[in-house]
Structure formats: structure tokens, C-alpha cells
Short mmCIF file of C-alpha atoms in Angstrom, two decimals:
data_model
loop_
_atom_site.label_atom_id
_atom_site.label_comp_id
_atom_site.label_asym_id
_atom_site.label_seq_id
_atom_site.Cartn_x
_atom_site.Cartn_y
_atom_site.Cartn_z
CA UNK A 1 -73.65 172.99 -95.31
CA UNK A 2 -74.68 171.00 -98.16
CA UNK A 3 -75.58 167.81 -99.38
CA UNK A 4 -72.94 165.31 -99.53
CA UNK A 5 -74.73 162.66 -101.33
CA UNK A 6 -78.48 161.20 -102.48
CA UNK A 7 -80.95 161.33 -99.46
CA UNK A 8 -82.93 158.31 -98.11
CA UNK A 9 -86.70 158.13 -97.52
CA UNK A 10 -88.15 155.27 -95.62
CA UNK A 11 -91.24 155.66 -93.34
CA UNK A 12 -91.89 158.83 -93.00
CA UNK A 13 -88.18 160.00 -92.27
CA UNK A 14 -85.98 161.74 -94.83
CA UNK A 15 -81.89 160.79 -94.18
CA UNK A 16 -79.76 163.55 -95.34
CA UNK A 17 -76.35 163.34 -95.19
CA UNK A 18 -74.70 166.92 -95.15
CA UNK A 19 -70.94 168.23 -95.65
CA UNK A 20 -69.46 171.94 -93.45
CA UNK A 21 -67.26 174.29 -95.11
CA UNK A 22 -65.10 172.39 -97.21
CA UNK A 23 -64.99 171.89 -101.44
CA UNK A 24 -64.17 168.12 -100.57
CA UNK A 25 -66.68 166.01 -99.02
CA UNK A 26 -64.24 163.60 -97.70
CA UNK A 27 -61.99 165.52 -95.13
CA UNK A 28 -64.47 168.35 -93.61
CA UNK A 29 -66.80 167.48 -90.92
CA UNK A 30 -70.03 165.73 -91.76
CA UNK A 31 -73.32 165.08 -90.70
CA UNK A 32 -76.57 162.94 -90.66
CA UNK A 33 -79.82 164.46 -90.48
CA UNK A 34 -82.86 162.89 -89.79
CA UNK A 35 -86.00 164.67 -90.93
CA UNK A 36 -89.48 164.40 -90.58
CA UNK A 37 -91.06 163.55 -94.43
CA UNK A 38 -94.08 165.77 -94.16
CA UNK A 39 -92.39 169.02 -91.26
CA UNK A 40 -88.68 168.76 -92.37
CA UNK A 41 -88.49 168.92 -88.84
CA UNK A 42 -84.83 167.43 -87.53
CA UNK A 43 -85.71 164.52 -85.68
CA UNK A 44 -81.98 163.80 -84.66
CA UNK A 45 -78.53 165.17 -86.10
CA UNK A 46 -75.24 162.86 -86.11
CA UNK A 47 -71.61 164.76 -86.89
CA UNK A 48 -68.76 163.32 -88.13
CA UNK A 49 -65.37 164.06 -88.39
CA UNK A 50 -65.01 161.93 -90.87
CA UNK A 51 -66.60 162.74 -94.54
CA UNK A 52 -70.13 161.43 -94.93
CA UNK A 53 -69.65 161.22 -98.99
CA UNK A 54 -71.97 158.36 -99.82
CA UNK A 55 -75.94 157.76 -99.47
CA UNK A 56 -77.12 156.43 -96.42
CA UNK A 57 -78.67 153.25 -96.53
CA UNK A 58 -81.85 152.36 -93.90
CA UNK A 59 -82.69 148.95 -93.16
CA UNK A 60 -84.95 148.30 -90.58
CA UNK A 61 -84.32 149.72 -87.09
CA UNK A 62 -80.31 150.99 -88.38
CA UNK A 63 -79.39 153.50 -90.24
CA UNK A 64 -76.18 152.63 -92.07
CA UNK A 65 -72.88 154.63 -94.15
CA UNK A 66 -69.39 154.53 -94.96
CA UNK A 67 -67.13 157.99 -94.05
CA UNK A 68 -63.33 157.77 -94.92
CA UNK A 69 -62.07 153.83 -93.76
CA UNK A 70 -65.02 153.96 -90.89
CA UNK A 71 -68.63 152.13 -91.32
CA UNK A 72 -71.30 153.41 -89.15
CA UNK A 73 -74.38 151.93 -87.63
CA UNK A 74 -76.81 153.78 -86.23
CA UNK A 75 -80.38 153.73 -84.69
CA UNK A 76 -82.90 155.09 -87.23
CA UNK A 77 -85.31 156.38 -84.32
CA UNK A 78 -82.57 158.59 -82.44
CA UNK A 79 -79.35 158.42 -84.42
CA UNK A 80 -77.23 156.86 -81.29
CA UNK A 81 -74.31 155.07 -82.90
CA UNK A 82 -75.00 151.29 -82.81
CA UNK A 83 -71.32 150.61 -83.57
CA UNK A 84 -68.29 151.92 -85.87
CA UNK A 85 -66.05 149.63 -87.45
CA UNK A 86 -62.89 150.64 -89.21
CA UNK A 87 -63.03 148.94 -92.46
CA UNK A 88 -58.95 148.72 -92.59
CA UNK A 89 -58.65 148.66 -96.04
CA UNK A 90 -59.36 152.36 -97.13
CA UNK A 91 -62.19 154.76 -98.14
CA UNK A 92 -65.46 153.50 -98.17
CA UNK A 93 -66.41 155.45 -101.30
CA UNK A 94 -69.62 153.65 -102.60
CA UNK A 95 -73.23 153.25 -100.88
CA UNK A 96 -73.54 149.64 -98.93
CA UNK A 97 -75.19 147.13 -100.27
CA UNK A 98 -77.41 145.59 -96.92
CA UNK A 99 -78.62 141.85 -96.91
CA UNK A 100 -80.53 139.79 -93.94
CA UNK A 101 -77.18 139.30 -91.77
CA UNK A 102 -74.63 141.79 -93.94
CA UNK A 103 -73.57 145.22 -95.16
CA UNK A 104 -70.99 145.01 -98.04
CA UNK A 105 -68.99 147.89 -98.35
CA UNK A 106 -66.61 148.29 -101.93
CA UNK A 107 -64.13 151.41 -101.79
CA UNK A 108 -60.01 152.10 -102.27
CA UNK A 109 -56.75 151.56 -100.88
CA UNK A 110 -54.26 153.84 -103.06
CA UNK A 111 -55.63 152.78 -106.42
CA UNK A 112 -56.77 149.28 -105.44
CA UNK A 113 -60.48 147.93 -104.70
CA UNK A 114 -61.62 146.10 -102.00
CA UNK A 115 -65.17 144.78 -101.32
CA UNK A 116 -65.47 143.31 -97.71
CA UNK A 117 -68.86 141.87 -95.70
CA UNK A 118 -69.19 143.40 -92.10
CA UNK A 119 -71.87 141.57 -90.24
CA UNK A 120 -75.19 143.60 -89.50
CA UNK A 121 -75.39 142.79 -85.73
CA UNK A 122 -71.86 143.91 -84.23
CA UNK A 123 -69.97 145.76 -87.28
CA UNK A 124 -67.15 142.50 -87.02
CA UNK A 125 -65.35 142.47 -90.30
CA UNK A 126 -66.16 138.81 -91.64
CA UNK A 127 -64.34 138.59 -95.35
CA UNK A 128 -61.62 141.04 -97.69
CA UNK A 129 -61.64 140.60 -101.29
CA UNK A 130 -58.62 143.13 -102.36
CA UNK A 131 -57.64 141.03 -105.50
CA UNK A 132 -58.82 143.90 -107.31
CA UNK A 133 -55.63 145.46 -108.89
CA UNK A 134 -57.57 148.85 -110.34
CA UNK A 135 -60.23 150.99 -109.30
CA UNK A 136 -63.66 150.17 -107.94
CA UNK A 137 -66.04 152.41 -110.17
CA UNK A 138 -69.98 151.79 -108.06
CA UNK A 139 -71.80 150.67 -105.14
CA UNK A 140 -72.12 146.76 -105.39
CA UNK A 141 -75.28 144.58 -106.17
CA UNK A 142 -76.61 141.18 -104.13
CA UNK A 143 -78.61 138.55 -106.00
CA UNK A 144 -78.78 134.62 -105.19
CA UNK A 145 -75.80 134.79 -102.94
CA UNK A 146 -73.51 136.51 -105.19
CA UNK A 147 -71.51 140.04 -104.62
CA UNK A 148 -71.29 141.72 -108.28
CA UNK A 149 -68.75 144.48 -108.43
CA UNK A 150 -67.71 146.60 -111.40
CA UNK A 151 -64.00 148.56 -111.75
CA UNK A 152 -61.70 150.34 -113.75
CA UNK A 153 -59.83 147.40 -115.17
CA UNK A 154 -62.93 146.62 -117.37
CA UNK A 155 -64.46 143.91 -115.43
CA UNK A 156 -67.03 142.33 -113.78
CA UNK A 157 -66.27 140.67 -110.44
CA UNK A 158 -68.54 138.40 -108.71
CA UNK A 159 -67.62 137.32 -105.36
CA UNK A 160 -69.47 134.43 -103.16
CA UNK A 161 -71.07 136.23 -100.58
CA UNK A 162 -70.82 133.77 -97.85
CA UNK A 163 -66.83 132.97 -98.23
CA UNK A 164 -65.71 136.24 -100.11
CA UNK A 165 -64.17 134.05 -102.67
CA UNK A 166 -64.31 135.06 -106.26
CA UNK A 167 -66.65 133.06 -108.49
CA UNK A 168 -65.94 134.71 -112.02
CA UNK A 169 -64.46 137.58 -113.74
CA UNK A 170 -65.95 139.32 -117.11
CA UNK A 171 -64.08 141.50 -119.38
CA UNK A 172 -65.84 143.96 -120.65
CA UNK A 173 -64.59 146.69 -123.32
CA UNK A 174 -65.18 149.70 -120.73
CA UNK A 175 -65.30 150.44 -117.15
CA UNK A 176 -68.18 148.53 -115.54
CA UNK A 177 -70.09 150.99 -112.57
CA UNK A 178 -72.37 149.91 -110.19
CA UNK A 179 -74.24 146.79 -111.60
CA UNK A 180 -77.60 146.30 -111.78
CA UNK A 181 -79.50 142.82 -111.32
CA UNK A 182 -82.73 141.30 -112.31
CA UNK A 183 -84.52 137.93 -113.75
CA UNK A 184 -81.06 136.39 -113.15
CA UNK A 185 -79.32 138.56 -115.22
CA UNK A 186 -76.59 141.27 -114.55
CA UNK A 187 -76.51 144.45 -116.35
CA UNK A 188 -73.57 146.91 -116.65
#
């Protein structure tokens, strides 16, 4: 086994998520591994068929990641699934983004992006934006109600995050990656 992507510390609990056997992270079995921050002792273990290649991403009581088309919830305390929703629109390449009610989850279909808003409670699909005609190059950022997304095609999306409805578009002279944002102001 080995890592598959960036661990996650949050209270006292280190969230690992591990790849078996295989040179590609994203068809080989998979796993979540919760350990103790001070023991390393494995305070619960979640496998996967599916390929755990992203970060997870903890947020309160769940413990939340993207494997192949599938988003997972899961309870941070014991790692029982909360729910699993199949995104339908492809991989879901990138580390969520996770606001008060959401997760927004950015990935491919064939060499298209998508960025879609799954609701935090159940895992129900609420929007798809897939007017991206190129590839999505980061993990999305949330500020002030706004999705900002960054692709292959040289530009900056930023998509409402209540409707899913694209606000703007900014051309840039070079792939954007994950955006960063702060004061008001996003950086690529």
C-alpha cells in the first residue's frame, strides 16, 4: 500500500487515504484509514473498489472523497458510510470543496469538465455545470456564494453556487489550477 493522495488532520485523527498493488491509483482497490494523531493507531479502515485518488476532506461529524464517478460520505468517528452518490458525470479527480449545506465536486467526462453541488445531508445531486469544453486542471474554491474553477482552455470559471449557473468567464494566457481566494480577490 501507499499513499494515494495528501492526508487530513483534524482533531486528533490523521485521514489517510491509501492505494493496493497497482501503479494507477484510480482502478486498484483503495482505502481510508483513520489514525490516531499522537499512537498512529487505526481507529477504523474503509476499502474501496473504487480508486481513492484525491485528499479526503473532514467537516464536522463526515468524512468526505471522490473515487472514480462515486462521492462518499462517511462518519469521521467509525468510518460507516453515510451515503454514496454516483456523480454521473465522470471521475471525481479533484479534492471537494465543503460549504454549510454542500460538497462541490469538479472532475472529467472524456476530456470535458464538470463541477456539480451534491447536498451535505443525503448525497442528492442538486446542479451540473458541464459547459466546460476542456479539461478541469484543480480542486475548486468557495467565496461569497461563488464556485471558482480553473481548466485547460485557459480560463477562469465562476459558477453561482446556489443555481449552478455561470456568472463569468476569464481568459487567461495559461492553464488556470486550483484557485485560490482572499480579501475578495481570486488568484490563479
Amino acid at each position: 500500500s501507499h499513499l494515494s493522495a495528501v492526508p487530513a488532520v483534524v482533531d486528533g485523527t490523521v485521514y489517510v487515504p491509501f492505494v493496493s498493488g497497482a501503479d494507477n491509483p484510480f482502478k486498484t482497490l483503495s482505502e481510508v484509514v483513520a489514525l490516531d494523531a499522537d499512537t498512529f493507531n487505526v481507529q477504523w479502515k474503509f476499502e474501496s473498489e473504487e480508486g481513492v485518488g484525491v485528499s479526503v476532506v473532514p467537516s464536522e461529524s463526515t468524512v468526505y472523497f471522490g473515487a472514480d464517478s462515486e462521492l462518499y460520505a462517511l462518519n469521521a468517528a467509525n468510518g460507516e458510510t453515510r451515503w454514496i452518490t454516483d456523480t454521473g458525470t465522470g471521475s471525481v479527480r479533484y479534492v471537494p470543496a465543503v460549504t454549510e449545506n454542500a460538497i462541490i465536486t469538479a472532475g472529467l467526462t472524456g476530456n470535458s469538465g464538470y463541477v456539480s453541488r451534491v447536498t451535505r445531508e443525503s448525497g442528492e445531486i442538486e446542479w451540473v455545470f458541464n459547459n466546460i469544453e476542456s479539461t478541469i486542471k484543480g480542486s475548486p474554491a468557495i467565496d461569497s456564494g461563488t464556485v471558482y474553477i480553473g481548466s485547460s482552455d485557459n480560463s477562469l470559471y465562476a459558477i453561482n453556487l446556489q443555481s449552478g449557473i455561470k456568472e463569468w468567464e476569464f481568459q487567461t494566457d495559461g492553464w488556470v489550477a486550483s484557485p485560490s481566494v482572499a480579501d475578495d480577490t481570486v488568484y490563479v
